[in-house]
Amino acid sequence: MARCTITDVAAASGVSIKTVSRVLNDEPSVRPETRRRVREAMTAMNYQPSLPARSLAGRRSSLIALLFENPSANYVFAVQSGAMAKCRETQLRLLVQPLNDLGEPLIEEVLAMVDQTHIDGVVITPPLSANAELIAALDSRGLPFVRIAPDGTSHSSPIVEMDDEAAAHEMTSYLLALGHRRIGFIKGHPGHHSSKLRLEGFQAALASWGVDPAEQPVEQGYNSFESGLTAARRLLACTQRPTAIFASNDDMAAGAIFVAHEFGIRVPDELSVSGFDDTQLASTIYPPLTTVHQPSYTMSYTATGLLIDLIKRNAVPASTQLAHNLVKRASTAPPRRAN
Amino acid sequence: MARCTITDVAAASGVSIKTVSRVLNDEPSVRPETRRRVREAMTAMNYQPSLPARSLAGRRSSLIALLFENPSANYVFAVQSGAMAKCRETQLRLLVQPLNDLGEPLIEEVLAMVDQTHIDGVVITPPLSANAELIAALDSRGLPFVRIAPDGTSHSSPIVEMDDEAAAHEMTSYLLALGHRRIGFIKGHPGHHSSKLRLEGFQAALASWGVDPAEQPVEQGYNSFESGLTAARRLLACTQRPTAIFASNDDMAAGAIFVAHEFGIRVPDELSVSGFDDTQLASTIYPPLTTVHQPSYTMSYTATGLLIDLIKRNAVPASTQLAHNLVKRASTAPPRRAN
DNA sequence: GGGGTCGATGGTAGCGGTATCACAACCGCA
DNA sequence: TGCGGTTGTGATACCGCTACCATCGACCCC
């Protein structure tokens, strides 16, 4: 069962290689009867088209790339699974391209990859999706791409996102409704646009409840567990300790819970903690984390679908917003009455 | 700066395309002076060789695949990063191929991928590395592959592994040295060969300390957090509750700690818990987990290196064993004196 | 009923490289 | 001086497929 080629199939089904090629590409104007014969021959011989040959001859490579620069295993895994699922449906191959710790040559690396592999298109995840140079470079190559959760800068490429601000607003309202009036906030990585939106949602919710945002303690975090540790230590060392902490992602929220354990502060009795993203971690720590479910898998699945449409030159929406939802678990409760 | 080809480079440097090809492939018998001229032209024109063209014409595709069927984001991320790092060093591309939820057509899917992409070789992670049919299928295609932590069945392909039994032995000895004499064990997924080895290490250590392994409570787990929950509930509901739990991986250990929290059992004061793997999770939960550091990243980095050697027909060791080490954190302590 | 259109198919020139062979220039040695 | 053997280089046939154009009968319209 050695590899066989289009020529073998053509011979076996008594047509020219061109007709086999037509069947392969689902082109019209092949008689159904002929199509059937060719298809049968292909299955019988276990014919597999050669991807390199197709991409060399045609304009398509049937290969798309997923670009990321994100250190979170959970996020990357989710995004990758989503993209992969869509690729499997559509007979495409996915080239996964991590761009961590590259510094300057990032753009060059991407362009080299694009030129070498003849990629058809790219899905870009945050924070890369907000990288203006990268966008410009891809544009210069005329390569189609879809961005996941980029910043607000306008560009004609399609976008898949969730409403970070509304979600943060909801979470904050939930904490306020529980009775919390002193809520510590841990900001996300300054490089991520969503960090800004989440803070804005937090502040807007406070304002709408008549609570002065300026009075609430806010600490800078960097999306890592360790940065959550540092930020939470500061928040909990305040003289007026907050009764709740809202962290901009789950890793940092896990840090806050860790610190609470260290300090002997009971969660949620003495301190409520909530996160953002709903990664696997959220339901693995104790107590399980109240958080916002971010549909990372679905976002990337959707983005990949849009990219494929884009490549096929179908009409594509400029922007798609996916639903989030609040996941209430055991890390939040009404504040203990202290007075 | 549109894409340029070997012909352009040849014209620019005044040689034939064949000579450019020679320079590209680092073949000998090109005059240093000529080589320099061609190299210069390539950089000046920002020439990037076309991967599809090379793989079509030559025997190499400069593409290798990483096969996995593992639901753990942390593990997959680590393995992928390691393979990717080695690929980047050697100018290869990595095709990541998850094979989850495929059932029967798994082998076909892999073979189709192999035939379509003209992959040069494969790195196989557990539990796929123990899949005899897969191994046979790859063999039938004459494709080089390296397995990470496969089971004991002999095969000429290189293997990268750690000593699971010795590591489990060490961990158990550590718990015994702390004074524990009733240790609950949570077994790993029956499909993973390492599960068996870890259990054996546990039992051997007990025996060498004169403790009867048959007296220790053992529960079946399936490597997931949830299965750890179930197993730990059973262990802690025993009339003679163990003073320590050794779980075969970190996720299940996290489950045990979760259950301890639920039951109001203090860790490590009333119950020691230890895990295996040292994933990111181990240092994110509270208390941080004593565990065995499994060098997943390094294993896959090494395996990829061996694969490349194999492809180049260099001499390759049949088996490489990487060092593990015990990471002592706060989840273990001497048992509380109860009598 | 002749020319135009369309449906179904085939022939063939590449795509951008590599492999095989050929060949000229140069070398040492008898 | 002439011979075989290197060494550096070029010409050219592919690799497996797609794009473009040609072909050829059937059908259609006025």
XYZ file of C-alpha atoms (C1' of nucleotides) in Angstrom:
738
model
C 0.000 0.000 0.000
C 2.630 2.440 -1.002
C 1.732 6.001 -1.714
C -0.136 6.413 -4.966
C -0.606 9.497 -7.082
C -3.231 11.209 -9.116
C -1.831 9.475 -12.190
C -2.487 6.041 -10.711
C -6.040 7.009 -9.886
C -6.535 8.381 -13.385
C -5.305 5.153 -14.937
C -7.442 3.023 -12.675
C -10.618 4.934 -13.437
C -9.928 5.486 -17.110
C -9.908 9.275 -17.146
C -7.250 11.941 -17.414
C -5.434 13.280 -14.373
C -7.171 16.567 -14.924
C -10.541 15.005 -14.262
C -9.250 13.387 -11.118
C -8.039 16.791 -10.034
C -11.519 18.153 -10.699
C -13.112 15.522 -8.547
C -10.569 16.200 -5.838
C -11.453 19.871 -5.786
C -15.195 19.372 -6.057
C -15.327 21.345 -9.240
C -18.622 21.338 -11.135
C -18.939 20.032 -14.672
C -17.917 16.478 -14.029
C -20.515 13.893 -14.916
C -21.905 12.301 -11.712
C -21.124 8.883 -13.129
C -17.499 9.851 -13.790
C -17.228 11.448 -10.367
C -18.438 8.257 -8.757
C -15.970 6.099 -10.659
C -13.067 8.323 -9.690
C -14.157 8.464 -6.067
C -14.353 4.708 -5.952
C -10.891 4.325 -7.381
C -9.563 6.777 -4.813
C -10.977 4.884 -1.867
C -9.994 1.529 -3.318
C -6.385 2.619 -3.714
C -6.425 4.622 -0.493
C -5.277 7.659 -2.386
C -4.119 10.631 -0.308
C -3.431 13.908 -2.125
C -0.004 15.356 -1.495
C -0.288 18.613 0.377
C 3.096 19.953 -0.738
C 2.252 19.269 -4.375
C -1.091 20.993 -4.066
C 0.319 24.061 -2.422
C 3.142 24.286 -4.888
C 0.890 24.048 -7.912
C -2.145 25.875 -6.645
C -2.543 29.014 -4.669
C -3.843 27.288 -1.580
C -1.736 25.430 0.944
C -4.594 24.141 3.101
C -2.539 25.244 6.049
C -3.384 27.934 8.539
C -1.412 29.146 11.523
C -2.361 29.926 15.095
C -0.170 32.603 16.622
C 0.154 33.047 20.356
C 2.418 34.577 22.923
C 0.538 33.569 26.011
C 2.137 31.806 28.931
C -1.088 30.332 30.281
C -1.259 26.623 29.522
C -4.992 26.522 30.099
C -5.730 29.350 27.714
C -3.444 28.113 24.986
C -4.837 24.635 25.261
C -8.411 25.853 24.970
C -7.699 28.090 22.007
C -5.729 25.422 20.245
C -8.419 22.819 20.740
C -11.044 25.121 19.283
C -9.011 25.949 16.205
C -8.068 22.324 15.747
C -11.679 21.189 15.904
C -12.658 23.559 13.115
C -9.667 22.517 11.043
C -10.553 18.890 11.361
C -14.041 19.623 10.056
C -12.690 21.412 7.045
C -9.741 19.224 6.145
C -7.200 21.878 6.940
C -3.958 21.545 8.815
C -3.065 23.781 11.699
C 0.416 25.074 12.296
C 0.793 26.138 15.901
C 3.264 28.939 16.368
C 4.290 30.104 19.830
C 6.113 33.404 19.799
C 7.262 33.635 23.390
C 10.587 35.082 24.442
C 11.413 36.221 20.958
C 11.782 39.915 21.520
C 12.692 41.914 18.451
C 12.735 39.307 15.677
C 9.092 38.437 16.265
C 7.860 40.050 13.074
C 10.661 38.568 11.014
C 9.990 35.147 12.436
C 6.348 35.347 11.471
C 7.090 36.610 7.983
C 9.682 33.911 7.423
C 7.149 31.330 8.505
C 4.544 32.777 6.192
C 6.885 32.827 3.202
C 8.297 29.397 3.819
C 5.112 27.519 4.480
C 2.810 29.410 2.090
C 0.234 29.616 4.869
C -3.295 30.541 3.743
C -4.214 32.607 6.764
C -3.653 33.287 10.419
C -5.619 33.317 13.659
C -4.129 35.727 16.152
C -4.724 35.505 19.881
C -4.204 38.226 22.474
C -1.935 39.968 23.249
C -0.549 39.497 19.736
C -3.875 40.538 18.281
C -3.158 44.069 19.480
C 0.342 44.184 18.010
C 0.165 46.900 15.382
C 3.456 45.998 13.717
C 2.407 42.413 13.339
C -0.891 43.445 11.807
C 0.896 45.775 9.408
C 3.372 43.070 8.420
C 0.629 40.586 7.706
C -1.229 43.233 5.749
C 1.843 43.909 3.650
C 1.822 40.272 2.608
C -1.866 40.451 1.798
C -2.487 37.550 4.109
C -5.997 37.032 5.531
C -6.236 36.951 9.300
C -8.754 37.001 12.107
C -8.051 38.475 15.505
C -9.314 37.290 18.846
C -9.998 40.002 21.403
C -7.771 42.722 19.925
C -7.750 46.295 21.133
C -10.089 48.895 19.731
C -7.970 50.042 16.804
C -9.939 49.724 13.658
C -8.883 47.383 10.896
C -10.857 45.676 8.221
C -10.003 42.173 9.437
C -12.712 40.266 11.314
C -12.670 40.148 15.080
C -14.003 37.665 17.588
C -14.442 38.929 21.093
C -16.507 38.892 24.225
C -17.816 41.885 26.117
C -15.181 42.211 28.825
C -16.586 45.391 30.192
C -20.137 44.094 30.551
C -18.858 40.909 32.159
C -16.776 42.800 34.715
C -19.761 45.048 35.301
C -21.910 42.023 36.039
C -19.430 40.482 38.405
C -19.028 43.733 40.284
C -22.780 44.177 40.546
C -23.008 40.663 41.912
C -20.464 41.467 44.626
C -22.243 44.727 45.406
C -25.570 42.921 45.578
C -24.077 40.520 48.084
C -23.441 43.557 50.220
C -19.769 44.264 49.612
C -18.843 47.929 49.629
C -15.069 47.676 49.838
C -13.826 45.651 46.923
C -10.174 45.275 46.022
C -9.437 45.032 42.327
C -6.416 43.378 40.755
C -5.723 44.724 37.284
C -4.629 42.476 34.442
C -1.515 42.731 32.311
C -1.166 46.267 30.964
C -0.406 44.839 27.509
C -3.805 43.217 27.194
C -6.579 45.426 26.015
C -9.122 43.387 27.944
C -7.408 44.437 31.173
C -8.482 47.997 30.545
C -12.051 46.970 29.706
C -12.388 44.847 32.812
C -11.264 47.713 35.015
C -13.708 50.030 33.295
C -16.559 47.591 33.851
C -15.619 47.373 37.506
C -15.584 51.125 37.916
C -18.774 51.688 35.945
C -20.662 49.182 38.080
C -19.462 50.853 41.266
C -20.545 54.224 39.986
C -23.974 52.963 39.003
C -24.428 51.713 42.554
C -23.410 55.062 43.947
C -20.065 53.840 45.226
C -17.067 56.029 44.532
C -14.583 54.057 42.386
C -11.742 56.255 43.606
C -12.175 54.911 47.114
C -11.649 51.293 46.156
C -8.166 49.795 46.404
C -6.732 48.806 43.047
C -3.481 46.928 42.510
C -1.574 46.212 39.342
C -1.198 42.539 38.385
C 0.387 40.815 35.406
C -1.971 37.876 34.922
C 0.363 35.418 36.622
C -0.292 33.566 39.843
C 2.761 35.227 41.403
C 1.595 38.711 40.532
C -1.733 37.842 42.144
C 0.118 36.856 45.281
C 1.891 40.195 45.466
C -1.184 42.246 44.716
C -3.333 40.351 47.211
C -0.745 40.754 49.955
C -0.862 44.477 49.458
C -4.646 44.580 49.411
C -4.972 42.508 52.566
C -2.347 44.485 54.427
C -4.468 47.656 54.162
C -5.741 49.082 57.390
C -9.206 49.038 55.897
C -9.117 45.547 54.514
C -11.543 44.903 51.625
C -14.311 42.328 52.131
C -13.959 41.133 48.563
C -11.269 40.885 45.897
C -12.057 40.869 42.196
C -9.075 39.685 40.191
C -8.868 40.201 36.435
C -8.126 36.547 35.834
C -8.310 33.190 37.561
C -4.585 32.752 38.130
C -4.401 35.971 40.103
C -7.595 35.086 41.964
C -5.930 31.800 42.904
C -3.073 33.909 44.241
C -5.513 35.910 46.344
C -7.034 32.751 47.776
C -3.580 31.426 48.495
C -2.685 34.561 50.443
C -5.968 34.409 52.342
C -5.118 30.867 53.415
C -1.675 32.028 54.492
C -3.115 34.853 56.549
C -5.751 32.600 58.067
C -8.519 34.629 56.475
C -11.444 32.362 55.693
C -12.868 32.423 52.153
C -15.692 33.258 51.620
C -16.692 33.952 55.248
C -14.231 36.738 55.804
C -13.227 37.470 52.252
C -14.933 36.893 48.932
C -12.722 36.321 45.902
C -13.755 36.264 42.284
C -11.832 35.710 39.112
C -12.239 35.918 35.383
C -11.903 33.355 32.555
C -13.173 30.151 34.154
C -10.133 28.088 33.349
C -9.748 24.588 34.684
C -7.946 26.075 37.657
C -11.094 27.843 38.857
C -12.791 24.611 39.837
C -9.641 22.889 41.022
C -8.684 25.166 43.900
C -10.493 25.384 47.204
C -12.886 27.002 47.547
C -13.926 26.800 43.903
C -13.865 30.163 42.276
C -16.743 32.392 41.321
C -15.685 33.669 37.929
C -16.770 34.769 34.460
C -16.820 32.031 31.905
C -14.849 33.198 28.898
C -15.598 30.997 25.904
C -11.988 30.652 24.718
C -12.597 27.403 22.905
C -15.656 28.735 21.112
C -13.986 32.024 20.309
C -11.135 30.311 18.580
C -13.433 27.823 16.884
C -15.462 30.736 15.571
C -12.395 32.726 14.580
C -11.044 29.807 12.604
C -14.373 29.460 10.828
C -14.319 33.120 9.897
C -10.770 32.799 8.633
C -11.804 29.976 6.363
C -14.677 32.055 5.019
C -12.255 34.885 4.480
C -9.887 32.676 2.531
C -12.727 31.458 0.373
C -13.735 35.066 -0.131
C -17.148 34.638 1.385
C -18.854 37.507 3.117
C -17.595 37.805 6.673
C -18.910 39.895 9.565
C -16.511 42.545 10.808
C -16.977 41.535 14.384
C -18.535 38.700 16.322
C -19.309 38.926 19.983
C -19.693 35.768 22.014
C -21.692 35.421 25.193
C -20.014 35.199 28.571
C -21.680 34.151 31.777
C -21.226 34.474 35.468
C -20.334 31.224 37.191
C -21.199 31.390 40.866
C -19.177 29.052 43.029
C -18.160 28.918 46.667
C -15.536 31.653 46.834
C -18.046 34.457 47.218
C -20.654 35.173 49.903
C -22.180 38.130 51.707
C -19.653 39.957 53.890
C -19.565 38.969 57.545
C -21.361 41.541 59.699
C -18.561 43.188 61.632
C -20.377 46.030 63.299
C 9.561 42.685 -1.162
C 7.527 40.030 -2.829
C 8.500 36.404 -2.554
C 11.589 35.561 -4.524
C 12.821 32.204 -5.730
C 15.998 30.300 -6.131
C 16.152 31.477 -9.728
C 16.231 35.110 -8.640
C 19.020 34.385 -6.211
C 20.941 32.517 -8.880
C 20.624 35.413 -11.289
C 21.636 37.937 -8.668
C 24.733 36.047 -7.656
C 25.701 34.906 -11.130
C 25.555 31.169 -10.587
C 23.174 28.411 -11.572
C 20.182 27.473 -9.479
C 21.837 24.193 -8.681
C 24.654 25.967 -6.893
C 22.190 28.015 -4.915
C 20.509 24.779 -3.961
C 23.870 23.443 -2.827
C 24.457 26.426 -0.613
C 20.960 26.076 0.761
C 21.606 22.508 1.773
C 25.089 23.089 3.090
C 26.559 20.667 0.624
C 30.335 20.489 0.390
C 32.218 21.266 -2.797
C 31.129 24.817 -3.234
C 33.956 27.309 -3.262
C 33.856 29.445 -0.067
C 33.897 32.560 -2.192
C 30.905 31.382 -4.214
C 29.102 30.321 -1.074
C 29.602 33.769 0.403
C 28.298 35.511 -2.697
C 25.179 33.364 -2.764
C 24.570 33.830 0.950
C 24.830 37.554 0.565
C 22.366 37.589 -2.282
C 19.957 35.523 -0.217
C 20.008 37.900 2.723
C 19.887 40.934 0.502
C 16.800 39.679 -1.286
C 15.333 38.213 1.893
C 15.024 34.877 0.191
C 12.943 32.228 1.955
C 12.998 28.703 0.549
C 9.580 27.271 -0.188
C 8.856 24.356 2.087
C 6.270 22.768 -0.236
C 8.694 22.885 -3.144
C 11.480 21.336 -1.132
C 9.344 18.537 0.166
C 7.906 17.835 -3.244
C 11.258 17.635 -4.944
C 13.364 16.203 -2.175
C 12.814 13.425 0.246
C 12.578 15.671 3.270
C 9.626 17.790 4.245
C 11.285 19.516 7.225
C 8.086 18.815 9.083
C 7.635 16.597 12.093
C 4.496 15.804 14.034
C 3.725 15.647 17.718
C 0.983 13.164 18.531
C -0.989 13.324 21.737
C -4.224 12.152 23.242
C -3.885 13.730 26.627
C -6.548 15.874 28.237
C -4.194 17.680 30.606
C -3.571 21.210 29.424
C -0.474 21.552 31.564
C 1.138 18.402 30.248
C 0.346 19.089 26.633
C 1.606 22.628 26.936
C 4.889 21.507 28.462
C 5.482 18.798 25.894
C 4.612 21.069 23.040
C 6.894 23.825 24.251
C 9.800 21.411 24.495
C 9.320 20.015 21.011
C 8.829 23.484 19.615
C 12.035 24.761 21.172
C 14.064 22.010 19.538
C 12.335 22.600 16.214
C 13.135 26.251 16.310
C 16.814 25.455 16.826
C 16.874 23.142 13.865
C 14.722 25.053 11.409
C 11.990 22.468 11.403
C 8.263 22.967 11.575
C 6.092 21.183 14.062
C 2.660 19.874 13.250
C 0.684 19.400 16.429
C -1.829 16.616 16.191
C -4.342 15.987 18.976
C -6.070 12.665 18.660
C -8.718 12.964 21.339
C -12.219 11.581 21.018
C -11.436 9.861 17.770
C -12.164 6.266 18.693
C -11.655 3.763 15.921
C -10.393 5.891 13.037
C -7.354 6.996 15.033
C -4.895 4.938 13.039
C -6.429 5.949 9.734
C -6.341 9.581 10.729
C -2.659 9.367 11.541
C -1.804 7.537 8.339
C -3.786 10.000 6.255
C -1.904 12.821 7.919
C 1.407 11.125 7.281
C 0.665 10.510 3.623
C -0.762 13.937 2.970
C 1.859 16.028 4.661
C 4.918 13.882 3.891
C 5.975 14.221 7.520
C 9.588 13.256 8.237
C 8.993 11.744 11.644
C 6.831 11.634 14.726
C 7.148 12.204 18.451
C 4.608 10.169 20.372
C 3.489 11.027 23.880
C 1.770 8.732 26.387
C -0.661 7.068 26.358
C -0.329 6.892 22.555
C 3.254 5.751 22.924
C 1.958 2.449 24.237
C -0.520 1.953 21.399
C 0.710 -1.160 19.597
C -1.473 -0.655 16.523
C -0.233 2.859 16.072
C 3.375 1.727 16.367
C 2.748 -1.032 13.840
C 1.072 1.378 11.426
C 3.946 3.825 11.616
C 6.372 0.979 11.145
C 4.540 -0.153 8.035
C 5.161 3.276 6.539
C 8.817 3.107 7.498
C 8.455 6.377 9.336
C 10.973 7.249 12.065
C 9.507 7.939 15.487
C 10.506 8.448 19.083
C 8.317 7.506 21.996
C 8.000 9.274 25.304
C 7.358 7.035 28.309
C 5.927 4.034 26.460
C 5.244 0.714 28.095
C 7.867 -1.984 28.323
C 7.221 -3.680 24.984
C 10.393 -3.788 23.022
C 10.762 -1.962 19.757
C 13.796 -0.644 17.993
C 12.621 2.967 18.122
C 14.271 5.267 20.668
C 12.574 5.974 23.949
C 12.726 8.890 26.352
C 11.500 8.235 29.818
C 11.948 8.890 33.487
C 12.167 6.296 36.234
C 8.592 6.349 37.480
C 9.120 3.492 39.842
C 12.193 4.960 41.505
C 10.458 8.323 41.829
C 7.394 6.791 43.474
C 9.727 4.797 45.682
C 11.450 7.977 46.778
C 8.239 9.780 47.515
C 6.921 6.878 49.539
C 10.162 6.625 51.487
C 9.900 10.313 52.215
C 6.397 9.883 53.628
C 7.504 6.857 55.630
C 10.494 8.795 56.950
C 8.144 11.524 58.110
C 6.517 8.840 60.225
C 3.463 7.905 58.178
C 2.484 4.269 58.398
C -0.969 4.399 56.888
C -0.742 5.877 53.409
C -3.618 5.958 50.957
C -2.617 5.566 47.337
C -4.576 6.824 44.325
C -3.718 4.911 41.187
C -3.368 6.610 37.832
C -5.224 5.889 34.614
C -5.079 2.171 33.844
C -4.178 2.948 30.251
C -0.921 4.650 31.196
C 2.005 2.369 31.744
C 3.502 4.807 34.228
C 0.496 4.239 36.489
C 1.601 0.688 37.004
C 5.202 1.674 37.670
C 4.220 4.296 40.199
C 2.123 1.799 42.116
C 4.983 -0.663 42.064
C 7.389 1.936 43.403
C 4.947 2.714 46.174
C 4.598 -0.915 47.138
C 8.296 -1.669 46.900
C 9.137 1.215 49.205
C 6.599 0.053 51.753
C 8.012 -3.452 51.655
C 11.556 -2.237 52.075
C 10.447 -0.405 55.217
C 8.815 -3.510 56.545
C 5.296 -2.219 56.014
C 2.819 -4.625 54.449
C 1.626 -3.123 51.146
C -1.549 -5.196 51.309
C -2.652 -3.262 54.377
C -2.565 0.124 52.691
C -5.742 1.499 51.148
C -5.502 1.864 47.379
C -8.124 3.509 45.177
C -8.404 3.621 41.408
C -8.175 7.065 39.812
C -8.208 8.214 36.189
C -5.765 11.123 36.328
C -8.525 13.744 36.396
C -9.289 16.115 39.243
C -12.775 14.612 39.541
C -11.479 11.085 39.847
C -9.160 12.336 42.595
C -12.176 13.753 44.391
C -13.973 10.422 44.334
C -10.962 8.397 45.350
C -10.055 10.754 48.184
C -13.613 10.707 49.541
C -13.412 6.960 49.758
C -10.016 7.005 51.398
C -11.024 9.566 53.978
C -14.292 7.833 54.791
C -12.383 4.729 55.993
C -12.716 3.892 59.646
C -8.939 3.832 59.853
C -8.283 7.038 58.031
C -4.809 7.298 56.438
C -2.463 10.020 57.675
C -1.162 10.592 54.182
C -2.384 10.302 50.604
C -0.062 9.756 47.681
C -1.797 10.463 44.397
C -0.341 9.335 41.088
C -0.594 12.815 39.634
C -1.067 16.411 40.685
C -4.641 16.798 39.479
C -5.800 13.946 41.664
C -3.713 15.247 44.563
C -5.502 18.571 44.135
C -8.740 16.610 44.395
C -7.549 15.076 47.649
C -6.692 18.470 49.082
C -10.067 19.774 47.978
C -11.835 16.974 49.811
C -9.723 17.550 52.897
C -10.822 21.181 52.904
C -14.440 20.087 52.535
C -14.160 17.696 55.458
C -12.386 20.256 57.581
C -9.262 18.104 57.689
C -6.203 20.325 57.933
C -3.390 19.726 55.465
C -0.638 18.944 56.361
C -1.368 18.893 60.104
C -3.933 16.131 59.963
C -3.287 14.784 56.517
C -0.288 14.883 54.248
C -0.916 14.866 50.515
C 1.608 14.362 47.770
C 1.302 14.316 44.019
C 3.307 13.515 40.948
C 4.371 15.554 37.870
C 4.911 19.017 39.343
C 2.630 20.816 36.944
C 1.838 24.470 37.378
C -1.152 23.415 39.436
C 1.070 21.997 42.188
C 2.289 25.411 43.264
C -1.001 27.194 42.658
C -3.208 25.399 45.149
C -3.063 25.781 48.907
C -1.125 24.321 50.509
C 1.413 23.954 47.719
C 1.940 20.377 46.812
C 4.869 18.126 47.592
C 5.364 16.282 44.330
C 7.813 14.662 41.947
C 9.099 16.929 39.274
C 8.614 15.200 35.958
C 10.719 16.879 33.289
C 8.026 16.886 30.589
C 9.505 19.808 28.734
C 12.973 18.325 28.727
C 11.709 14.886 27.822
C 9.985 16.183 24.745
C 12.900 18.452 23.872
C 15.185 15.446 24.088
C 12.828 13.196 22.180
C 12.601 15.708 19.372
C 16.377 15.900 19.236
C 16.606 12.121 18.983
C 14.011 12.111 16.236
C 16.039 14.569 14.228
C 19.139 12.405 14.672
C 17.105 9.437 13.583
C 15.933 11.209 10.456
C 19.486 12.184 9.626
C 20.489 8.577 10.221
C 22.871 9.396 12.994
C 23.521 6.895 15.739
C 20.798 7.140 18.348
C 20.608 5.587 21.820
C 17.819 3.083 22.273
C 16.675 4.670 25.468
C 17.316 7.839 27.417
C 16.363 8.249 31.011
C 15.928 11.713 32.455
C 16.328 12.652 36.085
C 13.318 13.388 38.260
C 13.448 15.016 41.648
C 11.383 15.295 44.746
C 9.951 18.740 45.350
C 9.096 19.210 48.994
C 6.433 21.790 49.628
C 3.921 22.497 52.354
C 1.375 19.720 51.798
C 3.366 17.120 53.710
C 4.489 16.953 57.325
C 4.952 14.386 60.080
C 1.662 12.867 61.207
C 0.014 14.439 64.220
C 0.574 12.321 67.326
C -2.874 10.951 68.106
C -2.114 8.465 70.806
C -28.904 25.381 -40.640
C -24.827 27.929 -39.213
C -22.704 30.066 -35.530
C -22.741 30.662 -30.495
C -22.947 28.616 -26.002
C -22.340 25.140 -22.808
C -20.970 20.712 -20.593
C -17.501 17.352 -20.132
C -12.998 16.213 -20.771
C -8.006 16.239 -22.081
C -3.179 18.210 -23.023
C 0.434 20.615 -21.200
C 3.153 24.186 -19.027
C 4.554 25.428 -14.968
C 4.916 25.927 -9.247
C 10.136 26.048 -6.706
C 12.918 23.213 -5.511
C 16.219 18.537 -5.682
C 18.652 14.548 -8.053
C 21.212 12.740 -11.584
C 24.393 13.153 -14.743
C 27.690 15.639 -17.472
C 31.585 18.367 -17.948
C 35.409 21.628 -17.741
C 39.340 22.877 -15.047
C 42.834 21.509 -12.300
C 45.756 18.200 -9.813
C 49.496 14.797 -9.106
C 52.278 11.329 -10.776
C 54.740 8.325 -13.835
C 53.185 14.794 -21.766
C 49.301 12.207 -20.887
C 46.295 9.692 -17.837
C 42.982 8.975 -14.099
C 40.950 11.345 -10.303
C 39.225 15.289 -7.890
C 36.640 19.584 -7.454
C 33.360 23.044 -8.627
C 29.627 23.999 -11.517
C 25.750 23.634 -14.855
C 21.822 21.449 -17.708
C 17.805 19.219 -17.212
C 14.408 15.794 -15.891
C 11.392 15.252 -12.618
C 8.195 15.566 -7.749
C 2.472 15.595 -7.773
C -0.573 18.649 -8.550
C -3.285 22.895 -10.533
C -4.164 26.629 -14.112
C -4.998 27.722 -18.546
C -6.414 26.720 -22.925
C -8.036 23.509 -26.378
C -11.199 20.187 -27.964
C -15.379 18.175 -29.220
C -19.982 16.919 -29.323
C -24.697 18.482 -28.128
C -27.938 21.827 -27.827
C -30.093 26.203 -28.842
C -31.678 30.384 -31.018
C -33.188 33.300 -34.574
